[in-house]
Amino acid sequence: MAAAGCILATVIFTFLPYCPVSALVEDLDDSFRENRKDDVWLVDFYAPWCGHCKKLEPIWNEVGLEMKVSGSPVRVGKMDATVYSNVASEYGVRGFPTIKLLKGDMAYNYRGQRTKEDIIEFANRVAGPLIRQLPSQQMFDHVRKRHSVFFVYVGVDSTLKEKFIEVASELIVYTYFFSASEDVLPEYVTLNEAPAVLVFKDSTYFVYDEYEDGDLSNWVNKERFEGYLSIDGFTLYELGDTGKLVAVAVIDDKNNSVEHARLKSIVQDVARNYRDHFHRDFQFGHMDGSDYINSLLMDELSVPSFVVLNTSNQQYFLPNKQIESIEDMIQFINSILDGTAEAQGGDGILQRIKRVAYDAKSTVVSVFKSSPLLGCFLFGLPLGVISIMCYGICTADTEDGPEEMTRKDVVDQNLSDEGSDEDQEEEKNRENATDMSDEDQQEKDLMEKKKD
Ligand SMILES: *[C@@H]1O[C@H](CO)[C@@H](O)[C@H](O)[C@H]1NC(C)=O
Ligand SMILES: *[C@@H]1O[C@H](CO)[C@@H](O)[C@H](O)[C@H]1NC(C)=O
Ligand SMILES: *[C@@H]1O[C@H](CO)[C@@H](O)[C@H](O)[C@H]1NC(C)=O
Ligand SMILES: *[C@@H]1O[C@H](CO)[C@@H](O)[C@H](O)[C@H]1NC(C)=O
């Protein structure tokens, strides 16, 4: 589609010697604050020297093109945050690149992976109404096919609905929120009472229970992932927000031997059939390949194996025997819950020192692997070089250094959790945004959805 648009554009602007893709991304400056008026903007705040920003640039141009071609009302821009730092800091920009969708008084941060598809999906979701109406069963089915996880409010106006809107204005950056009347829902849904909030996922649905599940925002945050996931480094970082332990089968997807498939299916079984017991504390999934997990644990895991990670303190749990059955796994998970399983790793001072040594070792190994000659030259030079390195490592300040390194392992970009001033700003403006979901917009949105 992008290519087609590009060709089209080139045909139209034949007097231009190249495809004018970058023209669809507006270069923003000081005047942006006054000029942005009522438009919805998707802005990349970048720094000229930052590598991740350079990597994003071609993707950003494609995003600009595709938004234009698809007739989206969202305008795409970029701003050199080092030149217009006052504007950037007004929007709470700290790291680079920072992607924000600006709508009314709200500034929504993009935290997903920086791919064209993900960014466009985010922009369309957040730019649209907070709560989308589902007027018919066909619409419901359509949404069901499109989204693996989504939340639905059922019922008339209530305090629960107010809460739902409030939660949506905060979590629209992650997931979808709808409202529907009961007769629009599929027949297999039975509600004991209305109003109610439901999540549809894992080929079924779950109902929010204020007494069991506590705060709605907390519940949505924990339920916004499917019960079983294919996990990579980035997903692991995102899962950190849920506060759940991550129970992951480390396998080799390409290996045909039965152990791999069996371990995966045991985890899937436990995730599905023991949801009631474990879903509040555990997120289940598998990871393809052990490189990432090895660098996280600073250990060599045999593949396949099963490990439970605590992303909040970097501790992990390994079963003391091979997991051969569902019973083995349940026993192991219960031993974590009751505290009898022994935690390893962590973020203590010893672990941090180990991290420095581990990273230094990996660097040496990777230099040797990629270029043995260079390796010999660098590390073969006697004591001098090595002692300088040791000196460097030992005097590196152990407080900040290792911390940053572990962070980098989980996310190799600066996806700083935008701090408190911005949250306050959002808090302050939340009410305004709820007014945005006016009839017109909803209808327009539905029309658009229907078309595709
Ligand atoms: C990453 O974000 C932190 C704040 O969360 C900031 O202090 C730091 O300068 C940022 N680093 C880069 C390279 O932008
Ligand atoms: C597949 O996994 C088994 C262990 O389950 C291992 O012994 C074998 O070497 C692996 N095969 C390949 C091709 O990696
Ligand atoms: C995971 O880490 C958090 C933060 O340190 C801690 O409160 C929690 O008890 C840990 N969970 C387990 C099962 O060890
Ligand atoms: C947002 O709400 C505040 C009061 O809550 C009001 O003063 C302000 O004008 C509103 N802004 C917009 C854009 O509606």
Short mmCIF file of C-alpha atoms and ligand atoms in Angstrom, two decimals:
data_model
loop_
_atom_site.label_atom_id
_atom_site.label_comp_id
_atom_site.label_asym_id
_atom_site.label_seq_id
_atom_site.Cartn_x
_atom_site.Cartn_y
_atom_site.Cartn_z
CA MET A 1 0.00 0.00 0.00
CA ALA A 2 2.80 2.38 0.95
CA ALA A 3 4.63 1.47 -2.23
CA ALA A 4 1.50 2.02 -4.28
CA GLY A 5 0.97 5.40 -2.65
CA CYS A 6 4.55 6.25 -3.30
CA ILE A 7 4.29 5.43 -6.97
CA LEU A 8 1.06 7.36 -7.18
CA ALA A 9 2.66 10.34 -5.51
CA THR A 10 5.64 10.13 -7.85
CA VAL A 11 3.35 10.03 -10.84
CA ILE A 12 1.46 13.05 -9.62
CA PHE A 13 4.55 15.02 -8.77
CA THR A 14 6.49 14.01 -11.83
CA PHE A 15 8.45 17.22 -11.70
CA LEU A 16 10.06 16.01 -8.50
CA PRO A 17 13.11 13.84 -8.98
CA TYR A 18 12.37 11.58 -6.01
CA CYS A 19 9.44 10.21 -4.07
CA PRO A 20 8.41 13.05 -1.77
CA VAL A 21 7.64 10.83 1.20
CA SER A 22 9.26 13.05 3.79
CA ALA A 23 6.98 15.91 2.77
CA LEU A 24 4.13 14.06 4.46
CA VAL A 25 5.86 14.43 7.79
CA GLU A 26 5.71 18.05 8.85
CA ASP A 27 8.79 19.63 10.36
CA LEU A 28 7.61 21.35 13.51
CA ASP A 29 9.09 24.34 15.27
CA ASP A 30 8.26 26.89 17.97
CA SER A 31 5.05 27.89 16.27
CA PHE A 32 3.62 24.40 16.78
CA ARG A 33 2.19 25.33 20.16
CA GLU A 34 -0.06 28.01 18.64
CA ASN A 35 -0.71 26.36 15.29
CA ARG A 36 -1.75 22.90 16.35
CA LYS A 37 -5.18 24.17 17.39
CA ASP A 38 -7.82 21.46 17.21
CA ASP A 39 -5.90 18.98 15.12
CA VAL A 40 -4.79 15.62 16.43
CA TRP A 41 -1.04 15.24 16.04
CA LEU A 42 1.32 12.31 16.05
CA VAL A 43 4.76 13.73 16.80
CA ASP A 44 8.23 12.23 16.88
CA PHE A 45 10.46 14.25 19.22
CA TYR A 46 13.97 13.39 18.15
CA ALA A 47 17.59 14.37 18.64
CA PRO A 48 19.89 14.53 15.61
CA TRP A 49 22.62 12.51 17.33
CA CYS A 50 20.49 9.64 18.59
CA GLY A 51 20.84 6.30 16.82
CA HIS A 52 17.34 5.04 17.57
CA CYS A 53 15.95 8.27 16.10
CA LYS A 54 17.82 7.67 12.85
CA LYS A 55 16.46 4.15 12.76
CA LEU A 56 12.96 5.49 13.24
CA GLU A 57 13.17 8.11 10.49
CA PRO A 58 12.34 5.95 7.43
CA ILE A 59 9.58 4.24 9.41
CA TRP A 60 8.24 7.63 10.40
CA ASN A 61 8.13 8.75 6.78
CA GLU A 62 6.13 5.64 5.92
CA VAL A 63 3.78 6.33 8.81
CA GLY A 64 3.26 9.86 7.46
CA LEU A 65 2.58 8.56 3.97
CA GLU A 66 0.20 5.86 5.06
CA MET A 67 -1.79 8.16 7.34
CA LYS A 68 -2.18 10.55 4.43
CA VAL A 69 -3.10 7.85 1.92
CA SER A 70 -5.67 6.30 4.28
CA GLY A 71 -7.30 9.71 4.76
CA SER A 72 -6.65 9.79 8.49
CA PRO A 73 -7.33 13.13 10.20
CA VAL A 74 -4.21 12.60 12.32
CA ARG A 75 -1.37 14.88 11.24
CA VAL A 76 2.14 13.50 11.44
CA GLY A 77 5.06 15.66 12.45
CA LYS A 78 8.55 15.58 13.88
CA MET A 79 10.37 18.03 16.06
CA ASP A 80 14.05 18.39 16.79
CA ALA A 81 13.75 18.38 20.57
CA THR A 82 17.29 19.66 21.02
CA VAL A 83 16.52 22.86 19.09
CA TYR A 84 13.01 23.39 20.48
CA SER A 85 13.74 22.02 23.90
CA ASN A 86 11.28 24.38 25.58
CA VAL A 87 8.40 23.00 23.53
CA ALA A 88 9.60 19.44 24.01
CA SER A 89 9.87 19.79 27.77
CA GLU A 90 6.41 21.29 27.85
CA TYR A 91 5.16 18.00 26.44
CA GLY A 92 7.22 16.07 28.97
CA VAL A 93 9.80 14.72 26.54
CA ARG A 94 12.77 13.14 28.35
CA GLY A 95 14.31 10.46 26.18
CA PHE A 96 14.76 10.20 22.43
CA PRO A 97 12.94 9.39 20.35
CA THR A 98 9.65 10.09 22.12
CA ILE A 99 6.46 9.48 20.17
CA LYS A 100 3.36 11.24 21.38
CA LEU A 101 -0.17 11.58 20.18
CA LEU A 102 -1.51 15.03 21.06
CA LYS A 103 -5.26 15.32 21.23
CA GLY A 104 -6.91 18.31 22.88
CA ASP A 105 -5.14 18.83 26.16
CA MET A 106 -4.02 15.23 26.37
CA ALA A 107 -0.60 13.91 25.45
CA TYR A 108 -0.47 10.13 25.02
CA ASN A 109 2.84 8.34 25.00
CA TYR A 110 3.61 5.60 22.58
CA ARG A 111 5.39 2.73 24.29
CA GLY A 112 5.11 -0.09 21.81
CA GLN A 113 7.63 -1.38 19.35
CA ARG A 114 8.62 1.12 16.72
CA THR A 115 7.18 -0.57 13.67
CA LYS A 116 4.98 1.12 11.12
CA GLU A 117 2.01 -1.17 11.79
CA ASP A 118 2.13 -0.78 15.56
CA ILE A 119 2.51 3.00 15.44
CA ILE A 120 -0.38 3.42 12.99
CA GLU A 121 -2.60 1.12 15.01
CA PHE A 122 -1.80 3.15 18.12
CA ALA A 123 -2.53 6.46 16.37
CA ASN A 124 -5.89 5.28 15.03
CA ARG A 125 -6.91 3.79 18.37
CA VAL A 126 -5.98 6.79 20.50
CA ALA A 127 -7.16 9.43 18.04
CA GLY A 128 -10.64 7.86 17.92
CA PRO A 129 -13.24 7.98 20.68
CA LEU A 130 -12.29 6.59 24.08
CA ILE A 131 -15.32 4.33 24.22
CA ARG A 132 -16.63 2.96 20.95
CA GLN A 133 -20.26 1.99 20.65
CA LEU A 134 -21.11 -1.53 19.43
CA PRO A 135 -24.58 -1.13 17.90
CA SER A 136 -25.07 -4.64 16.48
CA GLN A 137 -24.01 -8.26 16.71
CA GLN A 138 -22.25 -7.94 13.37
CA MET A 139 -20.16 -5.11 14.74
CA PHE A 140 -19.38 -7.19 17.80
CA ASP A 141 -18.24 -10.11 15.65
CA HIS A 142 -16.16 -7.81 13.54
CA VAL A 143 -14.38 -6.42 16.59
CA ARG A 144 -13.95 -9.92 18.01
CA LYS A 145 -12.10 -10.98 14.87
CA ARG A 146 -9.90 -7.92 14.82
CA HIS A 147 -8.75 -7.71 18.42
CA SER A 148 -7.41 -10.51 20.56
CA VAL A 149 -8.25 -8.61 23.76
CA PHE A 150 -10.85 -5.89 24.34
CA PHE A 151 -13.02 -4.52 27.12
CA VAL A 152 -16.77 -3.94 26.99
CA TYR A 153 -19.06 -1.98 29.27
CA VAL A 154 -22.64 -3.30 29.40
CA GLY A 155 -25.46 -1.30 30.91
CA VAL A 156 -26.90 2.16 31.39
CA ASP A 157 -25.13 5.14 32.95
CA SER A 158 -23.71 4.38 36.37
CA THR A 159 -20.74 5.12 38.58
CA LEU A 160 -19.15 2.01 37.09
CA LYS A 161 -19.47 3.60 33.66
CA GLU A 162 -17.81 6.77 34.90
CA LYS A 163 -15.00 4.67 36.26
CA PHE A 164 -14.78 2.78 32.96
CA ILE A 165 -14.41 6.04 31.04
CA GLU A 166 -11.76 7.21 33.44
CA VAL A 167 -9.82 3.96 33.06
CA ALA A 168 -10.20 4.12 29.27
CA SER A 169 -8.71 7.61 29.14
CA GLU A 170 -5.65 6.27 30.91
CA LEU A 171 -5.27 2.86 29.27
CA ILE A 172 -6.44 3.57 25.70
CA VAL A 173 -2.72 3.65 24.91
CA TYR A 174 -2.70 -0.12 25.44
CA THR A 175 -6.06 -1.57 24.54
CA TYR A 176 -9.61 -1.08 23.22
CA PHE A 177 -12.73 -0.02 25.12
CA PHE A 178 -16.30 -0.49 23.91
CA SER A 179 -19.80 -0.18 25.20
CA ALA A 180 -22.73 -2.34 24.16
CA SER A 181 -26.18 -3.38 25.24
CA GLU A 182 -26.63 -6.93 26.48
CA ASP A 183 -28.47 -8.19 23.39
CA VAL A 184 -25.49 -7.37 21.18
CA LEU A 185 -23.29 -9.84 23.06
CA PRO A 186 -22.96 -13.45 21.84
CA GLU A 187 -25.35 -16.02 23.30
CA TYR A 188 -22.74 -17.78 25.40
CA VAL A 189 -22.37 -14.66 27.55
CA THR A 190 -24.44 -14.78 30.72
CA LEU A 191 -24.45 -11.78 33.00
CA ASN A 192 -25.72 -12.02 36.55
CA GLU A 193 -26.09 -8.31 36.81
CA ALA A 194 -25.75 -5.12 34.85
CA PRO A 195 -23.96 -2.79 34.66
CA ALA A 196 -20.88 -4.93 34.11
CA VAL A 197 -17.43 -4.75 32.58
CA LEU A 198 -16.21 -7.71 30.55
CA VAL A 199 -12.99 -8.62 28.89
CA PHE A 200 -13.12 -10.77 25.77
CA LYS A 201 -10.00 -12.82 25.15
CA ASP A 202 -8.64 -16.38 24.93
CA SER A 203 -11.81 -17.43 23.00
CA THR A 204 -13.95 -16.66 26.02
CA TYR A 205 -14.79 -13.79 28.33
CA PHE A 206 -14.34 -12.78 31.96
CA VAL A 207 -16.45 -10.46 34.07
CA TYR A 208 -14.96 -7.83 36.36
CA ASP A 209 -15.87 -8.38 39.99
CA GLU A 210 -15.29 -5.34 42.14
CA TYR A 211 -14.91 -7.35 45.36
CA GLU A 212 -12.57 -10.01 44.02
CA ASP A 213 -10.64 -7.97 41.49
CA GLY A 214 -10.30 -4.66 43.31
CA ASP A 215 -9.66 -1.45 41.43
CA LEU A 216 -10.94 -1.45 37.83
CA SER A 217 -7.85 0.22 36.42
CA ASN A 218 -5.66 -2.39 38.09
CA TRP A 219 -7.81 -5.19 36.74
CA VAL A 220 -7.76 -3.84 33.18
CA ASN A 221 -4.02 -3.46 33.40
CA LYS A 222 -3.63 -7.09 34.43
CA GLU A 223 -6.16 -8.49 31.96
CA ARG A 224 -4.99 -6.66 28.87
CA PHE A 225 -2.77 -9.54 27.76
CA GLU A 226 -3.88 -12.90 26.46
CA GLY A 227 -3.57 -15.73 28.96
CA TYR A 228 -0.75 -17.32 26.98
CA LEU A 229 1.76 -15.28 25.00
CA SER A 230 4.71 -15.66 22.73
CA ILE A 231 7.18 -13.59 24.74
CA ASP A 232 10.18 -11.62 23.54
CA GLY A 233 12.33 -9.08 25.34
CA PHE A 234 9.95 -6.31 24.60
CA THR A 235 6.84 -8.16 25.80
CA LEU A 236 8.72 -9.01 28.97
CA TYR A 237 9.34 -5.33 29.56
CA GLU A 238 5.67 -4.50 28.95
CA LEU A 239 4.58 -7.27 31.31
CA GLY A 240 6.55 -5.58 34.07
CA ASP A 241 3.66 -3.12 34.46
CA THR A 242 1.26 -5.87 35.48
CA GLY A 243 3.29 -6.88 38.53
CA LYS A 244 2.78 -10.53 37.64
CA LEU A 245 5.41 -13.22 37.69
CA VAL A 246 6.21 -14.39 34.16
CA ALA A 247 6.14 -18.18 33.77
CA VAL A 248 7.89 -18.98 30.53
CA ALA A 249 8.84 -22.11 28.63
CA VAL A 250 12.18 -21.52 26.94
CA ILE A 251 12.11 -23.62 23.80
CA ASP A 252 13.54 -23.82 20.31
CA ASP A 253 10.66 -23.42 17.88
CA LYS A 254 12.63 -25.02 15.07
CA ASN A 255 13.54 -28.12 17.04
CA ASN A 256 11.21 -30.98 16.14
CA SER A 257 11.95 -33.18 19.13
CA VAL A 258 8.89 -33.83 21.28
CA GLU A 259 10.21 -32.27 24.49
CA HIS A 260 9.79 -28.76 23.11
CA ALA A 261 6.21 -29.17 21.97
CA ARG A 262 5.30 -31.02 25.15
CA LEU A 263 6.62 -28.34 27.51
CA LYS A 264 4.83 -25.66 25.52
CA SER A 265 1.54 -27.54 25.63
CA ILE A 266 1.87 -28.14 29.38
CA VAL A 267 2.23 -24.39 29.94
CA GLN A 268 -0.71 -23.69 27.63
CA ASP A 269 -2.83 -26.22 29.50
CA VAL A 270 -2.01 -24.74 32.88
CA ALA A 271 -2.65 -21.20 31.64
CA ARG A 272 -6.09 -22.17 30.35
CA ASN A 273 -7.36 -24.75 32.81
CA TYR A 274 -5.93 -23.32 35.99
CA ARG A 275 -6.63 -19.69 35.22
CA ASP A 276 -8.74 -19.23 38.33
CA HIS A 277 -5.88 -20.32 40.53
CA PHE A 278 -2.99 -18.55 38.91
CA HIS A 279 -3.98 -15.68 36.63
CA ARG A 280 -3.76 -13.03 39.32
CA ASP A 281 -0.12 -13.83 40.03
CA PHE A 282 1.22 -15.34 36.81
CA GLN A 283 1.49 -14.57 33.13
CA PHE A 284 2.20 -17.65 31.01
CA GLY A 285 3.99 -17.96 27.72
CA HIS A 286 6.97 -19.28 25.83
CA MET A 287 10.12 -17.78 24.45
CA ASP A 288 11.86 -18.96 21.31
CA GLY A 289 15.57 -19.44 21.89
CA SER A 290 17.58 -19.02 25.07
CA ASP A 291 19.96 -16.16 24.20
CA TYR A 292 17.82 -13.46 25.70
CA ILE A 293 16.93 -15.34 28.83
CA ASN A 294 20.55 -16.43 29.34
CA SER A 295 21.74 -12.86 29.33
CA LEU A 296 18.97 -11.97 31.74
CA LEU A 297 19.80 -14.79 34.15
CA MET A 298 23.55 -14.67 33.47
CA ASP A 299 23.40 -18.41 33.17
CA GLU A 300 23.22 -21.08 30.49
CA LEU A 301 19.77 -22.63 30.52
CA SER A 302 19.36 -25.94 28.79
CA VAL A 303 16.63 -25.86 26.16
CA PRO A 304 13.81 -26.69 26.64
CA SER A 305 13.35 -25.50 30.19
CA PHE A 306 10.87 -23.69 32.34
CA VAL A 307 11.61 -20.57 34.35
CA VAL A 308 9.55 -18.11 36.38
CA LEU A 309 10.73 -14.50 36.37
CA ASN A 310 9.97 -11.73 38.82
CA THR A 311 10.43 -8.67 36.64
CA SER A 312 10.15 -6.26 39.56
CA ASN A 313 13.25 -7.47 41.40
CA GLN A 314 14.97 -9.56 38.71
CA GLN A 315 14.69 -12.73 40.73
CA TYR A 316 13.87 -16.02 39.08
CA PHE A 317 12.83 -19.54 39.98
CA LEU A 318 13.95 -22.78 38.36
CA PRO A 319 12.31 -26.15 39.03
CA ASN A 320 14.71 -28.61 40.65
CA LYS A 321 13.62 -31.38 38.33
CA GLN A 322 12.54 -31.58 34.71
CA ILE A 323 8.89 -30.67 34.19
CA GLU A 324 7.26 -33.70 32.59
CA SER A 325 3.57 -33.18 33.31
CA ILE A 326 0.89 -30.72 34.29
CA GLU A 327 1.14 -31.96 37.88
CA ASP A 328 4.87 -31.19 37.98
CA MET A 329 4.21 -27.68 36.83
CA ILE A 330 1.38 -27.03 39.28
CA GLN A 331 3.50 -28.32 42.11
CA PHE A 332 6.34 -26.01 41.10
CA ILE A 333 4.09 -22.96 40.75
CA ASN A 334 2.49 -23.65 44.11
CA SER A 335 5.93 -23.88 45.69
CA ILE A 336 6.62 -20.36 44.42
CA LEU A 337 3.31 -19.11 45.80
CA ASP A 338 3.86 -20.61 49.24
CA GLY A 339 7.47 -19.40 49.34
CA THR A 340 9.18 -22.80 49.48
CA ALA A 341 10.83 -22.45 46.07
CA GLU A 342 14.20 -20.79 46.29
CA ALA A 343 14.60 -17.49 44.44
CA GLN A 344 17.79 -16.88 42.48
CA GLY A 345 19.27 -13.75 40.98
CA GLY A 346 17.85 -10.46 42.16
CA ASP A 347 19.04 -6.88 42.09
CA GLY A 348 21.37 -6.91 45.09
CA ILE A 349 24.93 -5.57 45.04
CA LEU A 350 26.48 -8.99 44.36
CA GLN A 351 24.21 -9.50 41.37
CA ARG A 352 25.20 -6.11 40.05
CA ILE A 353 28.88 -6.92 40.28
CA LYS A 354 28.18 -10.23 38.59
CA ARG A 355 26.36 -8.29 35.87
CA VAL A 356 29.39 -6.09 35.19
CA ALA A 357 31.66 -9.12 34.95
CA TYR A 358 29.13 -10.97 32.79
CA ASP A 359 28.76 -8.07 30.38
CA ALA A 360 32.52 -7.62 30.14
CA LYS A 361 32.87 -11.33 29.39
CA SER A 362 30.14 -11.22 26.73
CA THR A 363 31.84 -8.26 25.08
CA VAL A 364 35.14 -10.12 24.94
CA VAL A 365 33.47 -13.26 23.61
CA SER A 366 31.53 -11.38 20.97
CA VAL A 367 34.63 -9.54 19.78
CA PHE A 368 36.44 -12.88 19.43
CA LYS A 369 33.50 -14.44 17.64
CA SER A 370 33.05 -11.64 15.13
CA SER A 371 36.75 -11.09 14.54
CA PRO A 372 39.27 -13.47 16.12
CA LEU A 373 42.23 -11.50 14.81
CA LEU A 374 41.04 -8.28 16.33
CA GLY A 375 40.30 -10.21 19.51
CA CYS A 376 43.87 -11.55 19.68
CA PHE A 377 45.26 -8.15 19.01
CA LEU A 378 43.11 -6.46 21.61
CA PHE A 379 43.11 -9.02 24.36
CA GLY A 380 46.36 -10.81 23.53
CA LEU A 381 48.39 -7.73 24.38
CA PRO A 382 49.71 -8.64 27.78
CA LEU A 383 48.71 -7.37 31.14
CA GLY A 384 48.69 -3.72 30.16
CA VAL A 385 45.40 -3.77 28.34
CA ILE A 386 43.77 -6.26 30.69
CA SER A 387 44.76 -4.39 33.79
CA ILE A 388 43.53 -1.16 32.30
CA MET A 389 40.23 -2.87 31.59
CA CYS A 390 40.05 -4.33 35.08
CA TYR A 391 40.86 -0.96 36.50
CA GLY A 392 38.11 0.58 34.40
CA ILE A 393 35.57 -1.99 35.47
CA CYS A 394 36.47 -1.84 39.14
CA THR A 395 36.32 1.91 39.30
CA ALA A 396 33.13 2.16 37.27
CA ASP A 397 30.55 3.36 39.72
CA THR A 398 28.75 0.22 40.75
CA GLU A 399 25.60 2.04 41.83
CA ASP A 400 24.42 3.38 38.49
CA GLY A 401 26.39 1.38 35.97
CA PRO A 402 25.01 -2.09 36.47
CA GLU A 403 21.50 -0.80 37.08
CA GLU A 404 21.48 0.83 33.71
CA MET A 405 22.86 -2.26 32.10
CA THR A 406 20.15 -4.51 33.45
CA ARG A 407 17.60 -2.02 32.27
CA LYS A 408 19.14 -2.01 28.84
CA ASP A 409 18.81 -5.75 28.74
CA VAL A 410 15.11 -5.57 29.13
CA VAL A 411 14.58 -2.65 26.76
CA ASP A 412 17.33 -1.53 24.56
CA GLN A 413 15.63 1.78 23.97
CA ASN A 414 14.93 4.62 26.30
CA LEU A 415 11.29 4.00 26.95
CA SER A 416 11.33 6.03 30.12
CA ASP A 417 8.15 5.74 32.09
CA GLU A 418 7.19 9.35 31.79
CA GLY A 419 7.40 10.67 35.26
CA SER A 420 5.01 12.24 37.65
CA ASP A 421 4.56 15.75 36.27
CA GLU A 422 3.16 14.35 33.13
CA ASP A 423 0.85 11.97 34.92
CA GLN A 424 -0.42 14.96 36.80
CA GLU A 425 -0.95 16.79 33.59
CA GLU A 426 -2.94 13.87 32.28
CA GLU A 427 -4.88 13.63 35.50
CA LYS A 428 -5.80 17.28 35.28
CA ASN A 429 -7.03 16.97 31.76
CA ARG A 430 -8.74 13.68 31.90
CA GLU A 431 -12.17 15.18 32.28
CA ASN A 432 -11.82 17.15 29.09
CA ALA A 433 -11.05 14.07 27.09
CA THR A 434 -14.17 12.26 28.21
CA ASP A 435 -16.20 14.91 26.48
CA MET A 436 -14.47 14.05 23.25
CA SER A 437 -16.47 10.90 22.67
CA ASP A 438 -19.24 12.74 20.96
CA GLU A 439 -21.80 11.10 18.72
CA ASP A 440 -20.37 12.36 15.43
CA GLN A 441 -16.98 10.97 16.04
CA GLN A 442 -18.27 7.60 17.13
CA GLU A 443 -20.36 7.29 14.06
CA LYS A 444 -17.57 8.29 11.80
CA ASP A 445 -15.33 5.79 13.46
CA LEU A 446 -17.82 3.01 13.03
CA MET A 447 -18.30 3.88 9.41
CA GLU A 448 -14.61 3.66 8.88
CA LYS A 449 -14.45 0.35 10.64
CA LYS A 450 -17.31 -0.97 8.58
CA LYS A 451 -15.59 -0.04 5.39
CA ASP A 452 -12.65 -2.32 6.09
C1 LIG B 1 16.71 8.10 29.35
O1 LIG B 1 15.69 8.53 30.23
C2 LIG B 1 16.16 9.05 31.45
C3 LIG B 1 14.98 9.45 32.30
O2 LIG B 1 14.07 8.42 32.40
C4 LIG B 1 17.07 10.25 31.20
O3 LIG B 1 17.62 10.70 32.42
C5 LIG B 1 18.19 9.88 30.26
O4 LIG B 1 18.94 11.03 29.92
C6 LIG B 1 17.63 9.26 29.00
N1 LIG B 1 18.73 8.81 28.15
C7 LIG B 1 18.82 9.11 26.86
C8 LIG B 1 19.97 8.52 26.14
O5 LIG B 1 18.00 9.81 26.30
C1 LIG B 2 16.53 -30.55 19.99
O1 LIG B 2 16.33 -30.60 21.40
C2 LIG B 2 16.92 -31.72 22.05
C3 LIG B 2 16.57 -31.64 23.50
O2 LIG B 2 15.22 -31.73 23.70
C4 LIG B 2 18.43 -31.70 21.83
O3 LIG B 2 18.99 -32.86 22.44
C5 LIG B 2 18.73 -31.67 20.36
O4 LIG B 2 20.12 -31.54 20.18
C6 LIG B 2 18.01 -30.50 19.69
N1 LIG B 2 18.22 -30.55 18.26
C7 LIG B 2 18.68 -29.52 17.54
C8 LIG B 2 18.79 -29.71 16.09
O5 LIG B 2 19.01 -28.48 18.08
C1 LIG B 3 8.64 -10.21 43.28
O1 LIG B 3 9.29 -8.99 43.58
C2 LIG B 3 8.56 -8.09 44.37
C3 LIG B 3 9.37 -6.82 44.52
O2 LIG B 3 10.59 -7.03 45.15
C4 LIG B 3 8.25 -8.74 45.71
O3 LIG B 3 7.46 -7.84 46.49
C5 LIG B 3 7.48 -10.01 45.48
O4 LIG B 3 7.26 -10.67 46.72
C6 LIG B 3 8.28 -10.94 44.58
N1 LIG B 3 7.50 -12.13 44.31
C7 LIG B 3 7.92 -13.34 44.63
C8 LIG B 3 6.98 -14.49 44.37
O5 LIG B 3 9.02 -13.55 45.12
C1 LIG B 4 -10.60 21.51 30.23
O1 LIG B 4 -11.30 21.59 31.46
C2 LIG B 4 -11.05 22.75 32.20
C3 LIG B 4 -11.83 22.67 33.49
O2 LIG B 4 -11.86 21.34 33.94
C4 LIG B 4 -11.46 24.00 31.39
O3 LIG B 4 -11.11 25.16 32.09
C5 LIG B 4 -10.73 23.97 30.05
O4 LIG B 4 -11.18 25.04 29.24
C6 LIG B 4 -11.00 22.68 29.33
N1 LIG B 4 -10.26 22.62 28.09
C7 LIG B 4 -10.78 22.18 26.95
C8 LIG B 4 -9.89 22.17 25.78
O5 LIG B 4 -11.94 21.80 26.86
#
